[in-house]
Amino acid sequence: MATTQNTTSGSGSPRVAVVTGGSGGIGRVVAERLAADGMHVIIGYAGNAARAEEAVEAITQAGGTAAAVRADVADDDEVTALFDRTEELFGGIDVVVHTAGIMLLSPLAELDLADFDRMHRTNVRGTFVVSREAARRLRRGGALVNFSTSVTKLALPGYTAYAATKGAVDAMTMILAKELRGRDITVNAVAPGPTATPLFLQGKDQTTIDRLAAVPPLERLGRPEDIAETVSFLAGPARWINGQILYANGGAA
């Protein structure tokens, strides 16, 4: 039996989604996809207000509804304010997609601990803070989608510290799904493989890009739209998928 996208809340009004890191890269494409699915979208961003407003404008011009709110995902007060503002604008929250994160690459023996601490603050503490607020605010029938990485399985050299932070995301995701028993809220994580975003492509020569593109049996890099499609599924019709890490990597791992 075919599934259909769930675009309305229990009250019959459009569902409301918060997308952290929604001003660029995969996050922006996710925000645009959820808006196209019929959701009202709040774009959470860290610092680039102009880019966030561009994302809002793109959604609005396509017929959707969106607004931008600044928040440091690792700051408890700012995340609380982000959720408060969402409820003020749209009356509630049904979906939280936490795409915000940073990736600093280095062999373990050469990694500056300051870089490790930066990643830990954003990727681990940030996921904890956003997930905690989502657990407190999401309405029945809601969904939390965190972001992990396929590198936890691919075990690529240079990704040790980054993969370690995402391993923490996996643990939080699987346990929180069980802690929300009885709430009718799903908690999952998407684990992209190599995906053709400006951040991923930056600093890589064509030989490296071609080598990574050849890893999946589908023989290409992922596209942000591939990841957004996966998020759309978890945020809407996928009510029987819960507590899972969903690898969106074309079969690379």
mmCIF file of C-alpha atoms in Angstrom:
data_model
loop_
_atom_site.group_PDB
_atom_site.id
_atom_site.type_symbol
_atom_site.label_atom_id
_atom_site.label_comp_id
_atom_site.label_asym_id
_atom_site.label_seq_id
_atom_site.Cartn_x
_atom_site.Cartn_y
_atom_site.Cartn_z
ATOM 1 C CA MET A 1 0.000 0.000 0.000
ATOM 2 C CA ALA A 2 1.413 3.395 -0.946
ATOM 3 C CA THR A 3 2.199 5.915 1.759
ATOM 4 C CA THR A 4 1.303 9.590 1.592
ATOM 5 C CA GLN A 5 3.076 12.543 3.115
ATOM 6 C CA ASN A 6 1.630 13.685 6.449
ATOM 7 C CA THR A 7 1.391 17.460 6.000
ATOM 8 C CA THR A 8 -1.096 18.471 8.705
ATOM 9 C CA SER A 9 -0.933 18.458 12.485
ATOM 10 C CA GLY A 10 -3.566 16.955 14.739
ATOM 11 C CA SER A 11 -5.522 20.212 14.581
ATOM 12 C CA GLY A 12 -5.661 20.091 10.789
ATOM 13 C CA SER A 13 -3.296 23.027 10.317
ATOM 14 C CA PRO A 14 -0.004 22.632 8.388
ATOM 15 C CA ARG A 15 2.724 20.811 10.264
ATOM 16 C CA VAL A 16 5.587 22.934 11.558
ATOM 17 C CA ALA A 17 9.258 22.060 11.110
ATOM 18 C CA VAL A 18 12.393 23.522 12.671
ATOM 19 C CA VAL A 19 15.530 22.945 10.592
ATOM 20 C CA THR A 20 18.801 23.869 12.267
ATOM 21 C CA GLY A 21 21.623 24.685 9.878
ATOM 22 C CA GLY A 22 18.868 25.452 7.388
ATOM 23 C CA SER A 23 20.507 28.401 5.648
ATOM 24 C CA GLY A 24 22.933 26.464 3.440
ATOM 25 C CA GLY A 25 24.168 23.116 2.149
ATOM 26 C CA ILE A 26 22.081 20.064 2.948
ATOM 27 C CA GLY A 27 20.093 21.981 5.564
ATOM 28 C CA ARG A 28 18.744 24.482 3.056
ATOM 29 C CA VAL A 29 17.678 21.767 0.632
ATOM 30 C CA VAL A 30 15.977 19.942 3.521
ATOM 31 C CA ALA A 31 14.128 23.127 4.496
ATOM 32 C CA GLU A 32 12.994 23.673 0.915
ATOM 33 C CA ARG A 33 11.842 20.046 0.609
ATOM 34 C CA LEU A 34 9.794 20.150 3.828
ATOM 35 C CA ALA A 35 8.209 23.423 2.718
ATOM 36 C CA ALA A 36 7.377 21.809 -0.629
ATOM 37 C CA ASP A 37 5.797 18.963 1.366
ATOM 38 C CA GLY A 38 3.432 21.544 2.842
ATOM 39 C CA MET A 39 5.070 22.267 6.180
ATOM 40 C CA HIS A 40 5.679 25.686 7.682
ATOM 41 C CA VAL A 41 9.436 25.901 8.192
ATOM 42 C CA ILE A 42 11.649 27.741 10.644
ATOM 43 C CA ILE A 43 15.216 28.045 9.403
ATOM 44 C CA GLY A 44 17.647 28.056 12.312
ATOM 45 C CA TYR A 45 20.995 29.616 11.489
ATOM 46 C CA ALA A 46 24.166 30.418 13.401
ATOM 47 C CA GLY A 47 25.452 33.665 11.957
ATOM 48 C CA ASN A 48 24.814 34.406 8.287
ATOM 49 C CA ALA A 49 21.532 36.309 8.365
ATOM 50 C CA ALA A 50 21.671 37.235 4.682
ATOM 51 C CA ARG A 51 21.987 33.612 3.605
ATOM 52 C CA ALA A 52 19.144 32.609 5.931
ATOM 53 C CA GLU A 53 16.893 35.270 4.443
ATOM 54 C CA GLU A 54 17.784 34.048 0.950
ATOM 55 C CA ALA A 55 16.570 30.597 1.963
ATOM 56 C CA VAL A 56 13.349 32.056 3.352
ATOM 57 C CA GLU A 57 12.804 34.021 0.159
ATOM 58 C CA ALA A 58 13.372 30.934 -2.003
ATOM 59 C CA ILE A 59 10.757 29.012 -0.040
ATOM 60 C CA THR A 60 8.302 31.915 -0.125
ATOM 61 C CA GLN A 61 8.715 32.417 -3.854
ATOM 62 C CA ALA A 62 7.988 28.714 -4.358
ATOM 63 C CA GLY A 63 4.688 29.136 -2.517
ATOM 64 C CA GLY A 64 5.797 27.939 0.917
ATOM 65 C CA THR A 65 5.878 29.525 4.357
ATOM 66 C CA ALA A 66 9.117 30.091 6.245
ATOM 67 C CA ALA A 67 10.928 32.356 8.674
ATOM 68 C CA ALA A 68 14.509 32.549 9.916
ATOM 69 C CA VAL A 69 15.613 32.594 13.558
ATOM 70 C CA ARG A 70 19.210 32.873 14.752
ATOM 71 C CA ALA A 71 20.427 30.410 17.382
ATOM 72 C CA ASP A 72 23.689 28.828 18.468
ATOM 73 C CA VAL A 73 22.639 25.181 18.747
ATOM 74 C CA ALA A 74 24.975 24.589 21.693
ATOM 75 C CA ASP A 75 23.531 27.496 23.691
ATOM 76 C CA ASP A 76 20.608 26.377 25.860
ATOM 77 C CA ASP A 77 19.026 29.837 26.106
ATOM 78 C CA GLU A 78 19.252 30.504 22.379
ATOM 79 C CA VAL A 79 17.766 27.125 21.461
ATOM 80 C CA THR A 80 14.943 27.721 23.927
ATOM 81 C CA ALA A 81 14.322 31.080 22.253
ATOM 82 C CA LEU A 82 14.335 29.399 18.828
ATOM 83 C CA PHE A 83 11.601 27.001 19.886
ATOM 84 C CA ASP A 84 9.677 29.758 21.671
ATOM 85 C CA ARG A 85 9.696 31.872 18.514
ATOM 86 C CA THR A 86 8.540 28.934 16.404
ATOM 87 C CA GLU A 87 5.575 28.366 18.693
ATOM 88 C CA GLU A 88 4.762 32.080 18.674
ATOM 89 C CA LEU A 89 4.726 32.169 14.872
ATOM 90 C CA PHE A 90 3.046 28.864 14.063
ATOM 91 C CA GLY A 91 1.418 27.569 17.242
ATOM 92 C CA GLY A 92 3.447 24.411 17.793
ATOM 93 C CA ILE A 93 6.219 22.126 16.525
ATOM 94 C CA ASP A 94 5.811 18.802 14.738
ATOM 95 C CA VAL A 95 9.219 18.148 13.171
ATOM 96 C CA VAL A 96 12.764 19.001 14.224
ATOM 97 C CA VAL A 97 15.601 18.334 11.784
ATOM 98 C CA HIS A 98 19.008 18.982 13.296
ATOM 99 C CA THR A 99 21.449 19.370 10.409
ATOM 100 C CA ALA A 100 23.776 21.888 12.066
ATOM 101 C CA GLY A 101 27.316 20.574 12.528
ATOM 102 C CA ILE A 102 30.960 21.176 11.711
ATOM 103 C CA MET A 103 33.640 18.898 10.270
ATOM 104 C CA LEU A 104 37.345 19.454 10.874
ATOM 105 C CA LEU A 105 39.583 16.791 9.398
ATOM 106 C CA SER A 106 42.979 15.593 10.582
ATOM 107 C CA PRO A 107 44.738 12.360 11.515
ATOM 108 C CA LEU A 108 44.154 11.726 15.198
ATOM 109 C CA ALA A 109 47.821 12.138 16.125
ATOM 110 C CA GLU A 110 47.926 15.588 14.525
ATOM 111 C CA LEU A 111 44.550 17.001 15.590
ATOM 112 C CA ASP A 112 44.574 20.171 17.643
ATOM 113 C CA LEU A 113 42.475 19.620 20.755
ATOM 114 C CA ALA A 114 40.896 23.031 20.237
ATOM 115 C CA ASP A 115 39.456 21.725 16.963
ATOM 116 C CA PHE A 116 38.189 18.610 18.713
ATOM 117 C CA ASP A 117 36.521 20.757 21.365
ATOM 118 C CA ARG A 118 34.870 22.930 18.684
ATOM 119 C CA MET A 119 33.396 19.880 16.993
ATOM 120 C CA HIS A 120 32.321 18.376 20.299
ATOM 121 C CA ARG A 121 30.543 21.599 21.286
ATOM 122 C CA THR A 122 28.587 21.881 18.050
ATOM 123 C CA ASN A 123 28.081 18.239 17.094
ATOM 124 C CA VAL A 124 27.598 16.599 20.489
ATOM 125 C CA ARG A 125 26.457 19.333 22.866
ATOM 126 C CA GLY A 126 24.445 20.951 20.056
ATOM 127 C CA THR A 127 22.651 17.697 19.285
ATOM 128 C CA PHE A 128 21.973 17.151 22.974
ATOM 129 C CA VAL A 129 20.552 20.650 23.487
ATOM 130 C CA VAL A 130 18.369 20.559 20.367
ATOM 131 C CA SER A 131 17.192 17.002 21.057
ATOM 132 C CA ARG A 132 16.302 17.877 24.633
ATOM 133 C CA GLU A 133 14.208 20.837 23.541
ATOM 134 C CA ALA A 134 12.594 18.761 20.801
ATOM 135 C CA ALA A 135 11.696 16.079 23.349
ATOM 136 C CA ARG A 136 9.986 18.709 25.471
ATOM 137 C CA ARG A 137 8.126 20.478 22.661
ATOM 138 C CA LEU A 138 7.220 18.094 19.842
ATOM 139 C CA ARG A 139 3.519 17.399 19.480
ATOM 140 C CA ARG A 140 2.068 13.894 19.182
ATOM 141 C CA GLY A 141 2.792 12.426 15.784
ATOM 142 C CA GLY A 142 6.023 14.393 15.640
ATOM 143 C CA ALA A 143 9.485 13.467 14.430
ATOM 144 C CA LEU A 144 13.046 14.333 15.404
ATOM 145 C CA VAL A 145 15.672 13.734 12.728
ATOM 146 C CA ASN A 146 19.304 14.101 13.782
ATOM 147 C CA PHE A 147 22.303 14.003 11.466
ATOM 148 C CA SER A 148 25.011 11.369 11.738
ATOM 149 C CA THR A 149 27.523 10.249 9.098
ATOM 150 C CA SER A 150 28.355 7.114 7.129
ATOM 151 C CA VAL A 151 31.998 7.667 8.095
ATOM 152 C CA THR A 152 31.260 5.840 11.353
ATOM 153 C CA LYS A 153 31.138 2.716 9.158
ATOM 154 C CA LEU A 154 33.442 3.728 6.313
ATOM 155 C CA ALA A 155 36.240 4.503 8.819
ATOM 156 C CA LEU A 156 38.059 6.903 6.513
ATOM 157 C CA PRO A 157 41.473 8.134 7.730
ATOM 158 C CA GLY A 158 41.408 11.741 8.875
ATOM 159 C CA TYR A 159 37.813 11.567 10.102
ATOM 160 C CA THR A 160 38.496 10.120 13.563
ATOM 161 C CA ALA A 161 37.371 13.039 15.701
ATOM 162 C CA TYR A 162 34.424 13.919 13.467
ATOM 163 C CA ALA A 163 33.201 10.327 13.403
ATOM 164 C CA ALA A 164 33.566 10.151 17.182
ATOM 165 C CA THR A 165 31.214 13.105 17.613
ATOM 166 C CA LYS A 166 28.700 11.476 15.290
ATOM 167 C CA GLY A 167 28.949 8.196 17.197
ATOM 168 C CA ALA A 168 27.647 10.179 20.162
ATOM 169 C CA VAL A 169 24.771 11.404 17.982
ATOM 170 C CA ASP A 170 23.908 7.790 17.135
ATOM 171 C CA ALA A 171 23.767 6.842 20.816
ATOM 172 C CA MET A 172 21.584 9.797 21.767
ATOM 173 C CA THR A 173 19.214 9.108 18.895
ATOM 174 C CA MET A 174 18.663 5.432 19.663
ATOM 175 C CA ILE A 175 18.191 5.956 23.404
ATOM 176 C CA LEU A 176 15.938 9.025 23.126
ATOM 177 C CA ALA A 177 13.577 7.073 20.855
ATOM 178 C CA LYS A 178 13.002 4.671 23.755
ATOM 179 C CA GLU A 179 12.754 7.428 26.346
ATOM 180 C CA LEU A 180 9.838 8.953 24.410
ATOM 181 C CA ARG A 181 7.748 5.787 24.688
ATOM 182 C CA GLY A 182 4.040 6.600 24.678
ATOM 183 C CA ARG A 183 4.437 10.033 23.059
ATOM 184 C CA ASP A 184 3.943 8.910 19.409
ATOM 185 C CA ILE A 185 7.173 10.687 18.455
ATOM 186 C CA THR A 186 9.811 9.092 16.238
ATOM 187 C CA VAL A 187 13.520 9.756 16.703
ATOM 188 C CA ASN A 188 15.932 8.789 13.928
ATOM 189 C CA ALA A 189 19.188 9.949 12.382
ATOM 190 C CA VAL A 190 20.234 10.257 8.756
ATOM 191 C CA ALA A 191 23.818 9.229 8.033
ATOM 192 C CA PRO A 192 24.866 10.662 4.659
ATOM 193 C CA GLY A 193 27.806 9.369 2.703
ATOM 194 C CA PRO A 194 29.990 11.682 0.610
ATOM 195 C CA THR A 195 27.598 14.358 -0.651
ATOM 196 C CA ALA A 196 28.338 17.059 -3.203
ATOM 197 C CA THR A 197 27.999 20.189 -1.105
ATOM 198 C CA PRO A 198 30.356 23.186 -1.238
ATOM 199 C CA LEU A 199 31.647 22.274 2.237
ATOM 200 C CA PHE A 200 32.454 18.709 1.194
ATOM 201 C CA LEU A 201 34.066 19.669 -2.126
ATOM 202 C CA GLN A 202 36.161 22.477 -0.643
ATOM 203 C CA GLY A 203 39.879 21.647 -0.638
ATOM 204 C CA LYS A 204 39.518 18.342 -2.509
ATOM 205 C CA ASP A 205 41.209 17.793 -5.869
ATOM 206 C CA GLN A 206 39.352 16.101 -8.721
ATOM 207 C CA THR A 207 41.191 12.817 -8.203
ATOM 208 C CA THR A 208 39.953 12.626 -4.610
ATOM 209 C CA ILE A 209 36.410 13.540 -5.637
ATOM 210 C CA ASP A 210 36.401 10.906 -8.375
ATOM 211 C CA ARG A 211 37.721 8.272 -5.978
ATOM 212 C CA LEU A 212 34.996 8.987 -3.432
ATOM 213 C CA ALA A 213 32.319 9.076 -6.133
ATOM 214 C CA ALA A 214 33.362 5.595 -7.252
ATOM 215 C CA VAL A 215 32.862 4.029 -3.808
ATOM 216 C CA PRO A 216 29.047 3.532 -3.910
ATOM 217 C CA PRO A 217 27.726 0.876 -6.302
ATOM 218 C CA LEU A 218 25.689 3.685 -7.877
ATOM 219 C CA GLU A 219 29.035 5.323 -8.779
ATOM 220 C CA ARG A 220 28.310 8.940 -7.911
ATOM 221 C CA LEU A 221 28.404 11.313 -4.988
ATOM 222 C CA GLY A 222 25.212 11.892 -3.100
ATOM 223 C CA ARG A 223 23.246 15.032 -3.824
ATOM 224 C CA PRO A 224 21.634 17.252 -1.176
ATOM 225 C CA GLU A 225 18.290 16.330 -2.741
ATOM 226 C CA ASP A 226 18.965 12.647 -1.991
ATOM 227 C CA ILE A 227 19.418 13.458 1.681
ATOM 228 C CA ALA A 228 16.400 15.774 1.760
ATOM 229 C CA GLU A 229 14.249 12.985 0.314
ATOM 230 C CA THR A 230 15.345 10.706 3.154
ATOM 231 C CA VAL A 231 14.535 13.373 5.739
ATOM 232 C CA SER A 232 11.132 13.981 4.143
ATOM 233 C CA PHE A 233 10.369 10.281 4.512
ATOM 234 C CA LEU A 234 11.367 10.183 8.187
ATOM 235 C CA ALA A 235 9.573 13.461 8.934
ATOM 236 C CA GLY A 236 6.308 12.388 7.333
ATOM 237 C CA PRO A 237 5.088 8.928 6.330
ATOM 238 C CA ALA A 238 7.742 6.807 8.071
ATOM 239 C CA ARG A 239 5.855 6.282 11.328
ATOM 240 C CA TRP A 240 7.120 2.729 11.827
ATOM 241 C CA ILE A 241 10.807 3.640 11.583
ATOM 242 C CA ASN A 242 12.049 4.664 15.008
ATOM 243 C CA GLY A 243 15.348 4.648 16.866
ATOM 244 C CA GLN A 244 17.288 4.000 13.663
ATOM 245 C CA ILE A 245 20.379 5.352 11.937
ATOM 246 C CA LEU A 246 19.417 5.461 8.263
ATOM 247 C CA TYR A 247 22.434 5.319 5.957
ATOM 248 C CA ALA A 248 21.849 7.469 2.883
ATOM 249 C CA ASN A 249 24.980 6.718 0.908
ATOM 250 C CA GLY A 250 24.099 4.798 -2.250
ATOM 251 C CA GLY A 251 25.343 1.545 -0.754
ATOM 252 C CA ALA A 252 28.828 2.779 0.162
ATOM 253 C CA ALA A 253 28.744 1.205 3.608
#
